[in-house]
mmCIF file of C-alpha atoms and ligand atoms in Angstrom:
data_model
loop_
_atom_site.group_PDB
_atom_site.id
_atom_site.type_symbol
_atom_site.label_atom_id
_atom_site.label_comp_id
_atom_site.label_asym_id
_atom_site.label_seq_id
_atom_site.Cartn_x
_atom_site.Cartn_y
_atom_site.Cartn_z
ATOM 1 C CA MET A 1 129.627 118.678 80.490
ATOM 2 C CA TYR A 2 130.538 115.354 81.771
ATOM 3 C CA GLU A 3 128.621 112.205 81.062
ATOM 4 C CA PRO A 4 129.364 108.686 82.138
ATOM 5 C CA THR A 5 130.124 106.289 79.347
ATOM 6 C CA ASN A 6 128.622 103.064 80.867
ATOM 7 C CA CYS A 7 125.001 104.261 81.618
ATOM 8 C CA GLN A 8 122.502 106.815 80.609
ATOM 9 C CA PRO A 9 121.631 109.304 83.392
ATOM 10 C CA ARG A 10 118.106 110.311 83.766
ATOM 11 C CA GLU A 11 118.772 114.063 84.105
ATOM 12 C CA LYS A 12 121.432 116.636 83.565
ATOM 13 C CA VAL A 13 122.562 118.505 86.625
ATOM 14 C CA ALA A 14 123.973 122.042 86.564
ATOM 15 C CA LEU A 15 126.134 123.215 89.475
ATOM 16 C CA ILE A 16 126.151 126.942 89.941
ATOM 17 C CA VAL A 17 129.067 128.359 92.029
ATOM 18 C CA PRO A 18 128.969 132.105 93.007
ATOM 19 C CA TYR A 19 132.408 133.483 93.016
ATOM 20 C CA ARG A 20 134.668 136.448 93.498
ATOM 21 C CA ARG A 21 138.351 136.511 94.767
ATOM 22 C CA ARG A 22 138.532 132.969 96.388
ATOM 23 C CA LYS A 23 141.089 131.433 94.090
ATOM 24 C CA GLU A 24 142.436 128.914 96.525
ATOM 25 C CA HIS A 25 138.946 127.768 97.368
ATOM 26 C CA LEU A 26 138.001 127.409 93.809
ATOM 27 C CA LYS A 27 141.067 125.245 93.009
ATOM 28 C CA ILE A 28 140.353 123.030 96.011
ATOM 29 C CA PHE A 29 136.587 122.804 95.195
ATOM 30 C CA LEU A 30 137.183 121.796 91.511
ATOM 31 C CA ARG A 31 139.724 119.237 92.422
ATOM 32 C CA TYR A 32 137.460 117.743 94.983
ATOM 33 C CA ILE A 33 134.057 117.955 93.342
ATOM 34 C CA HIS A 34 134.747 116.396 89.957
ATOM 35 C CA PRO A 35 135.795 113.003 91.228
ATOM 36 C CA PHE A 36 133.006 113.174 93.727
ATOM 37 C CA LEU A 37 130.313 113.743 91.114
ATOM 38 C CA GLN A 38 131.876 111.194 88.703
ATOM 39 C CA ARG A 39 131.778 108.542 91.282
ATOM 40 C CA GLN A 40 127.996 109.146 91.337
ATOM 41 C CA GLN A 41 127.784 108.746 87.603
ATOM 42 C CA LEU A 42 126.045 111.958 86.957
ATOM 43 C CA ALA A 43 125.678 113.943 83.763
ATOM 44 C CA TYR A 44 126.632 117.377 84.946
ATOM 45 C CA ALA A 45 128.386 120.695 84.231
ATOM 46 C CA VAL A 46 129.911 123.292 86.673
ATOM 47 C CA PHE A 47 129.270 126.997 86.100
ATOM 48 C CA VAL A 48 131.429 129.447 88.033
ATOM 49 C CA VAL A 49 129.630 132.839 87.992
ATOM 50 C CA GLU A 50 132.132 135.532 88.854
ATOM 51 C CA GLN A 51 131.201 139.103 89.844
ATOM 52 C CA PHE A 52 133.611 141.371 88.228
ATOM 53 C CA ASP A 53 132.567 144.833 89.551
ATOM 54 C CA SER A 54 133.531 145.904 92.960
ATOM 55 C CA LEU A 55 129.959 146.439 94.415
ATOM 56 C CA PRO A 56 129.209 144.378 97.420
ATOM 57 C CA PHE A 57 129.007 140.681 96.550
ATOM 58 C CA ASN A 58 125.508 139.570 95.319
ATOM 59 C CA ARG A 59 125.165 135.865 95.854
ATOM 60 C CA GLY A 60 121.527 135.700 94.779
ATOM 61 C CA MET A 61 122.054 137.565 91.618
ATOM 62 C CA LEU A 62 125.031 135.391 90.614
ATOM 63 C CA MET A 63 122.915 132.267 91.107
ATOM 64 C CA ASN A 64 120.108 133.680 89.019
ATOM 65 C CA ILE A 65 122.637 134.531 86.181
ATOM 66 C CA GLY A 66 124.188 131.083 86.391
ATOM 67 C CA PHE A 67 120.649 129.654 86.026
ATOM 68 C CA LYS A 68 119.739 131.761 83.058
ATOM 69 C CA GLU A 69 122.959 131.208 81.208
ATOM 70 C CA ALA A 70 123.072 127.591 81.944
ATOM 71 C CA ILE A 71 119.590 126.891 80.446
ATOM 72 C CA LYS A 72 120.620 128.803 77.271
ATOM 73 C CA LEU A 73 123.452 126.311 76.859
ATOM 74 C CA ASP A 74 121.841 122.902 77.620
ATOM 75 C CA SER A 75 118.640 121.375 78.902
ATOM 76 C CA PHE A 76 119.296 120.881 82.620
ATOM 77 C CA GLN A 77 116.531 119.424 84.575
ATOM 78 C CA CYS A 78 118.232 119.913 88.034
ATOM 79 C CA PHE A 79 120.167 122.846 89.454
ATOM 80 C CA ILE A 80 122.466 122.644 92.544
ATOM 81 C CA PHE A 81 123.348 126.057 93.892
ATOM 82 C CA HIS A 82 126.718 125.759 95.718
ATOM 83 C CA ASP A 83 129.032 127.879 97.734
ATOM 84 C CA VAL A 84 132.674 127.368 96.631
ATOM 85 C CA ASP A 85 133.910 126.670 100.182
ATOM 86 C CA LEU A 86 131.705 123.640 100.933
ATOM 87 C CA LEU A 87 132.941 120.127 100.313
ATOM 88 C CA PRO A 88 130.551 117.247 100.646
ATOM 89 C CA GLU A 89 132.048 114.482 102.871
ATOM 90 C CA ASP A 90 129.789 111.480 102.125
ATOM 91 C CA ASP A 91 129.466 109.859 98.826
ATOM 92 C CA ARG A 92 125.845 108.936 99.533
ATOM 93 C CA ASN A 93 124.953 112.612 99.391
ATOM 94 C CA LEU A 94 123.578 112.406 95.867
ATOM 95 C CA TYR A 95 123.968 115.488 93.706
ATOM 96 C CA LYS A 96 120.751 115.189 91.951
ATOM 97 C CA CYS A 97 117.122 116.402 92.459
ATOM 98 C CA PRO A 98 114.871 114.298 94.739
ATOM 99 C CA GLU A 99 112.587 111.830 92.968
ATOM 100 C CA ASP A 100 109.526 113.683 94.421
ATOM 101 C CA GLY A 101 110.655 116.945 92.907
ATOM 102 C CA LYS A 102 110.913 118.792 96.108
ATOM 103 C CA PRO A 103 113.778 121.297 96.658
ATOM 104 C CA ARG A 104 116.526 119.881 98.873
ATOM 105 C CA GLN A 105 118.667 121.405 101.539
ATOM 106 C CA MET A 106 121.845 119.595 101.144
ATOM 107 C CA ALA A 107 124.356 120.945 103.627
ATOM 108 C CA PHE A 108 123.296 121.001 107.207
ATOM 109 C CA LEU A 109 126.131 119.425 109.252
ATOM 110 C CA MET A 110 129.222 121.464 108.985
ATOM 111 C CA ASP A 111 132.621 120.963 110.512
ATOM 112 C CA ILE A 112 132.884 124.600 111.597
ATOM 113 C CA TYR A 113 129.693 124.200 113.735
ATOM 114 C CA ASP A 114 130.948 120.755 115.092
ATOM 115 C CA TYR A 115 128.424 119.054 112.789
ATOM 116 C CA LYS A 116 125.665 120.378 114.857
ATOM 117 C CA PRO A 117 122.544 120.130 112.706
ATOM 118 C CA ALA A 118 121.573 123.369 111.200
ATOM 119 C CA PRO A 119 118.065 124.796 112.034
ATOM 120 C CA ASN A 120 115.182 123.556 109.921
ATOM 121 C CA SER A 121 114.639 126.897 108.378
ATOM 122 C CA TYR A 122 118.276 127.106 107.154
ATOM 123 C CA PHE A 123 118.397 127.071 103.280
ATOM 124 C CA GLY A 124 121.881 128.231 102.516
ATOM 125 C CA GLY A 125 125.240 126.714 101.261
ATOM 126 C CA VAL A 126 124.055 124.071 98.972
ATOM 127 C CA ASN A 127 120.566 123.471 97.591
ATOM 128 C CA ALA A 128 119.014 121.370 94.824
ATOM 129 C CA PHE A 129 116.097 122.627 92.724
ATOM 130 C CA LEU A 130 114.222 121.216 89.808
ATOM 131 C CA THR A 131 114.456 123.816 86.974
ATOM 132 C CA THR A 132 110.677 124.202 86.934
ATOM 133 C CA ASN A 133 110.617 125.007 90.723
ATOM 134 C CA PHE A 134 113.203 127.491 90.470
ATOM 135 C CA GLN A 135 111.362 129.224 87.693
ATOM 136 C CA LEU A 136 108.169 129.056 89.660
ATOM 137 C CA ILE A 137 109.579 130.887 92.691
ATOM 138 C CA ASN A 138 111.238 133.450 90.291
ATOM 139 C CA GLY A 139 114.745 132.543 91.508
ATOM 140 C CA PHE A 140 116.608 134.475 94.241
ATOM 141 C CA SER A 141 115.905 138.131 95.018
ATOM 142 C CA ASN A 142 118.441 140.464 93.202
ATOM 143 C CA LEU A 143 118.323 142.938 96.105
ATOM 144 C CA PHE A 144 120.706 141.441 98.691
ATOM 145 C CA TRP A 145 124.143 143.222 98.250
ATOM 146 C CA GLY A 146 126.667 141.991 100.758
ATOM 147 C CA TRP A 147 126.452 139.122 103.191
ATOM 148 C CA GLY A 148 123.188 137.649 104.550
ATOM 149 C CA SER A 149 119.450 136.816 104.383
ATOM 150 C CA GLU A 150 119.267 136.073 100.532
ATOM 151 C CA ASP A 151 118.936 132.436 101.607
ATOM 152 C CA ASP A 152 116.213 133.206 104.059
ATOM 153 C CA ASP A 153 114.365 135.075 101.370
ATOM 154 C CA LEU A 154 114.797 132.104 99.106
ATOM 155 C CA TYR A 155 113.329 129.923 101.696
ATOM 156 C CA ARG A 156 110.406 132.140 102.162
ATOM 157 C CA ARG A 157 109.710 132.024 98.375
ATOM 158 C CA LEU A 158 109.472 128.311 98.591
ATOM 159 C CA LEU A 159 107.033 128.355 101.432
ATOM 160 C CA HIS A 160 104.911 130.941 99.627
ATOM 161 C CA HIS A 161 104.552 128.419 96.776
ATOM 162 C CA ASN A 162 103.760 125.489 99.148
ATOM 163 C CA LEU A 163 107.026 123.845 98.206
ATOM 164 C CA THR A 164 108.268 121.859 101.159
ATOM 165 C CA VAL A 165 111.996 121.193 101.512
ATOM 166 C CA VAL A 166 113.552 117.745 101.786
ATOM 167 C CA ARG A 167 116.083 117.367 104.514
ATOM 168 C CA LEU A 168 117.618 113.945 105.055
ATOM 169 C CA SER A 169 117.598 114.609 108.720
ATOM 170 C CA LEU A 170 113.872 114.689 108.903
ATOM 171 C CA MET A 171 113.398 111.634 106.753
ATOM 172 C CA ASP A 172 115.497 109.307 108.827
ATOM 173 C CA SER A 173 117.862 110.039 111.641
ATOM 174 C CA SER A 174 120.331 107.451 110.507
ATOM 175 C CA LEU A 175 120.823 109.365 107.300
ATOM 176 C CA VAL A 176 121.795 112.633 108.981
ATOM 177 C CA GLN A 177 125.486 111.934 108.621
ATOM 178 C CA ILE A 178 125.160 112.010 104.908
ATOM 179 C CA ALA A 179 124.753 115.678 104.898
ATOM 180 C CA ARG A 180 128.223 116.469 106.281
ATOM 181 C CA TYR A 181 130.345 119.152 104.755
ATOM 182 C CA THR A 182 133.716 120.626 105.324
ATOM 183 C CA MET A 183 133.852 124.414 105.072
ATOM 184 C CA LEU A 184 137.190 125.903 103.867
ATOM 185 C CA ASP A 185 138.536 128.677 106.030
ATOM 186 C CA HIS A 186 137.865 132.215 105.251
ATOM 187 C CA ASP A 187 137.578 135.602 106.974
ATOM 188 C CA LEU A 188 134.151 136.563 107.908
ATOM 189 C CA VAL A 189 132.488 138.930 105.484
ATOM 190 C CA ASN A 190 130.803 142.152 106.685
ATOM 191 C CA PRO A 191 127.149 141.609 106.955
ATOM 192 C CA ASN A 192 124.821 143.765 104.865
ATOM 193 C CA PRO A 193 123.301 146.348 107.309
ATOM 194 C CA ASP A 194 120.113 146.505 105.157
ATOM 195 C CA ARG A 195 119.545 142.840 105.236
ATOM 196 C CA GLU A 196 116.796 142.703 107.841
ATOM 197 C CA ILE A 197 114.690 145.442 106.316
ATOM 198 C CA LEU A 198 115.125 144.011 102.888
ATOM 199 C CA PHE A 199 114.064 140.624 104.115
ATOM 200 C CA LYS A 200 111.025 142.076 105.984
ATOM 201 C CA GLU A 201 109.830 143.756 102.848
ATOM 202 C CA GLY A 202 110.747 141.011 100.431
ATOM 203 C CA SER A 203 107.545 139.143 100.567
ATOM 204 C CA TYR A 204 105.688 141.896 98.590
ATOM 205 C CA ARG A 205 108.293 141.766 95.855
ATOM 206 C CA GLN A 206 108.666 138.054 94.902
ATOM 207 C CA LYS A 207 106.967 138.469 91.615
ATOM 208 C CA TYR A 208 108.920 141.438 90.373
ATOM 209 C CA ASP A 209 112.356 140.805 91.962
ATOM 210 C CA GLY A 210 114.246 137.700 90.719
ATOM 211 C CA LEU A 211 114.622 135.994 87.435
ATOM 212 C CA SER A 212 111.933 138.222 85.935
ATOM 213 C CA ASN A 213 113.797 141.503 86.254
ATOM 214 C CA LEU A 214 117.479 140.287 86.312
ATOM 215 C CA LYS A 215 119.925 142.735 84.526
ATOM 216 C CA TYR A 216 123.570 142.083 84.020
ATOM 217 C CA VAL A 217 126.322 142.300 81.377
ATOM 218 C CA VAL A 218 128.185 139.283 80.554
ATOM 219 C CA LEU A 219 131.897 140.061 79.983
ATOM 220 C CA LYS A 220 133.026 136.680 79.133
ATOM 221 C CA ILE A 221 131.999 133.060 78.817
ATOM 222 C CA GLU A 222 134.660 130.671 78.639
ATOM 223 C CA VAL A 223 134.358 126.867 78.496
ATOM 224 C CA THR A 224 137.305 125.189 80.236
ATOM 225 C CA PRO A 225 137.727 121.457 80.751
ATOM 226 C CA LEU A 226 136.750 121.763 84.553
ATOM 227 C CA TYR A 227 133.974 124.538 84.351
ATOM 228 C CA THR A 228 132.279 127.110 82.388
ATOM 229 C CA HIS A 229 133.472 130.565 83.579
ATOM 230 C CA ILE A 230 130.888 133.304 83.357
ATOM 231 C CA LEU A 231 132.250 136.719 84.207
ATOM 232 C CA VAL A 232 129.537 139.317 84.907
ATOM 233 C CA ASP A 233 129.245 143.035 85.665
ATOM 234 C CA LEU A 234 126.228 143.715 87.973
ATOM 235 C CA ARG A 235 126.534 147.466 87.809
ATOM 236 C CA PRO A 236 123.322 149.107 86.817
ATOM 237 C CA LYS A 237 123.699 150.742 83.352
ATOM 238 C CA MET A 238 123.400 154.443 83.378
ATOM 239 C CA PRO A 239 121.002 155.973 80.818
ATOM 240 C CA LYS A 240 123.098 157.787 78.166
HETATM 241 N N1 UDP B 301 131.589 134.413 97.836
HETATM 242 C C1 UDP B 301 132.794 134.624 97.021
HETATM 243 N N2 UDP B 301 133.558 135.821 97.224
HETATM 244 C C2 UDP B 301 133.150 136.664 98.258
HETATM 245 C C3 UDP B 301 132.035 136.458 99.057
HETATM 246 C C4 UDP B 301 131.354 135.245 98.844
HETATM 247 O O1 UDP B 301 133.146 133.807 96.141
HETATM 248 O O2 UDP B 301 133.892 137.688 98.400
HETATM 249 C C5 UDP B 301 130.869 133.188 97.482
HETATM 250 C C6 UDP B 301 131.516 131.918 97.788
HETATM 251 O O3 UDP B 301 131.094 130.861 96.874
HETATM 252 C C7 UDP B 301 131.105 131.629 99.164
HETATM 253 C C8 UDP B 301 129.710 132.117 99.185
HETATM 254 O O4 UDP B 301 129.757 133.253 98.252
HETATM 255 O O5 UDP B 301 131.271 130.304 99.636
HETATM 256 C C9 UDP B 301 129.017 132.457 100.470
HETATM 257 O O6 UDP B 301 129.811 133.491 101.132
HETATM 258 P P1 UDP B 301 130.554 133.239 102.452
HETATM 259 O O7 UDP B 301 131.331 131.973 102.372
HETATM 260 O O8 UDP B 301 131.410 134.490 102.801
HETATM 261 O O9 UDP B 301 129.329 133.137 103.576
HETATM 262 P P2 UDP B 301 129.191 132.125 104.785
HETATM 263 O O10 UDP B 301 128.009 131.229 104.209
HETATM 264 O O11 UDP B 301 130.358 131.340 105.049
HETATM 265 O O12 UDP B 301 128.699 132.916 105.933
HETATM 266 MN MN1 MN B 302 131.569 130.298 103.745
#
């Protein structure tokens, strides 16, 4: 947990980073993000949630786990769910929850897309949530194994609860540049072939699929100076 010494921040922010086998990215991310956040005089902590098993990567579940474990450790009012390969370029991109309490889509101009604005329905990469709002929507779905659509499902959960999303681009076109990000290079991951059908049926499941039915085994929680490392096994437990 980092806290500035010369002022009293209004909220504590938890950054949740889903992670597996991207060591170089994690190194660069941590080196970059700490000075960035400290320039903003935030009270914050970084949680790296690592998937131990070799099942397909489950980004949504790792975010849910990060959320649950972080609130056990401290009273965070704001959560920022953050891919490890995205680096914010502009110091005015404040890593806190908007004053009006609405969820915020933080990354929508990326170097790999020549900084072309993402579509307004895009809700991936980096998002900020009030703790209460994330609880209200029951977090991410746990069912998206492999790449794709868990972010679209999350967006639909927001709409379902009439939570509108803040995007700087819509507020004032001169602010658009603030949401610029660099994405670190990586190979494309194979998309999950079931993602479309899962997404289609997902609206029936919001209440039962998410924080409310999350199951996992924590193998290790280690607090290091730069982050809290949470190593988890997502394999379903076999009945004995
Ligand atoms: N991720 C990871 N290991 C993986 C796959 C994904 O750590 O094998 C994490 C990492 O934080 C990454 C995020 O999940 O930034 C999103 O995955 P990816 O970058 O492959 O998807 P993209 O959004 O670039 O299509
Ligand atoms: Mn990526």
